[in-house]
C-alpha positions as semicolon CSV with decimal commas, in nm:
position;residue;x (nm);y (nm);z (nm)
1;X;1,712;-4,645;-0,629
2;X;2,045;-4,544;-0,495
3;X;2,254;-4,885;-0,428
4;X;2,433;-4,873;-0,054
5;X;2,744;-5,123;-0,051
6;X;2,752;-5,128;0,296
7;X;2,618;-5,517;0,227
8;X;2,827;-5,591;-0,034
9;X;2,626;-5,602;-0,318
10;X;2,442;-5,361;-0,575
11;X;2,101;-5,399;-0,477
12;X;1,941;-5,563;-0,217
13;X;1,686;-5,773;-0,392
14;X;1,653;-5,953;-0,663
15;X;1,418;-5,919;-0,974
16;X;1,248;-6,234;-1,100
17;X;0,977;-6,347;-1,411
18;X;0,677;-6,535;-1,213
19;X;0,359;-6,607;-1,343
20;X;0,048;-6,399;-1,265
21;X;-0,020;-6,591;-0,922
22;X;0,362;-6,502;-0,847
23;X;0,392;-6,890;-0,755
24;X;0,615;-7,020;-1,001
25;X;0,838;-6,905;-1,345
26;X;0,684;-6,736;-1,629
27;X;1,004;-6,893;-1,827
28;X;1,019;-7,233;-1,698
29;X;0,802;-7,518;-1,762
30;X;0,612;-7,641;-1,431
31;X;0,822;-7,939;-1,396
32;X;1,164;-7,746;-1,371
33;X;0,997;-7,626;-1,009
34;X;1,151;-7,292;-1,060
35;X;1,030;-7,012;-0,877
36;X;1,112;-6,775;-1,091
37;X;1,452;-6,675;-1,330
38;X;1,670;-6,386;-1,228
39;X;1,640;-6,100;-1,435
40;X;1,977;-5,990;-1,469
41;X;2,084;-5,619;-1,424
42;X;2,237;-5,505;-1,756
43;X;2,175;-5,201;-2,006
44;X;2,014;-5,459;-2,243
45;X;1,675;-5,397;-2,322
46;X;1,413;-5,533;-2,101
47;X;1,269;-5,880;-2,233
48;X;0,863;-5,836;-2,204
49;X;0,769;-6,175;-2,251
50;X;0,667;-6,183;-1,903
51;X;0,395;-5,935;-1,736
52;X;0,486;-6,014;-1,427
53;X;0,780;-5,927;-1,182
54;X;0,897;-6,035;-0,800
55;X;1,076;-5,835;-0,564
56;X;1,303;-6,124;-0,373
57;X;1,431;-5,922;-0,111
58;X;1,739;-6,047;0,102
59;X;1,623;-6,070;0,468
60;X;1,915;-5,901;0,617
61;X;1,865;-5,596;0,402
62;X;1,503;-5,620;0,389
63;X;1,503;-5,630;0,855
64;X;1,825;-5,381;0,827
65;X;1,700;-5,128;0,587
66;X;1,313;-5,156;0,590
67;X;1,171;-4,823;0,774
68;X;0,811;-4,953;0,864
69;X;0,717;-4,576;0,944
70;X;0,811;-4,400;0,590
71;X;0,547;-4,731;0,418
72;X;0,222;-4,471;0,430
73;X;0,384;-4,151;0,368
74;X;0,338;-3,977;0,083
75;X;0,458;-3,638;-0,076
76;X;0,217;-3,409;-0,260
């Protein structure tokens, strides 16, 4: 993905570790109510104790950028 700093920022989501239902950390224990840890951006290699990844999108970039009519098409 090609980052656009027209929001200020590199990306506009974040990455985080959730469990398999996506409702809470695959890090954390339950009691910390995190909903999942930040996976930070670095060239360090990726850290696969957890299967599963969220997309947190930021709702300004995700209404600004999101083009509803490019979701279905696909290039053979």
């Amino acid at each position: 993905m090609i980052s656009d700093d027209s929001l200020g920022y590199e990306f506009p989501f974040i990455l985080k570790a959730v469990s398999k239902d996506g409702s809470q950390c695959a890090w954390c224990p339950f009691y910390k109510f995190c909903r999942g840890c930040r996976i930070q951006c670095s060239d360090a290699e990726f850290n696969f104790s957890c299967s599963h990844l969220a997309v947190d999108w930021d709702p300004t970039a995700l209404h600004l950028r999101y083009q509803t009519s490019q979701e279905r098409v696909i290039f053979i």
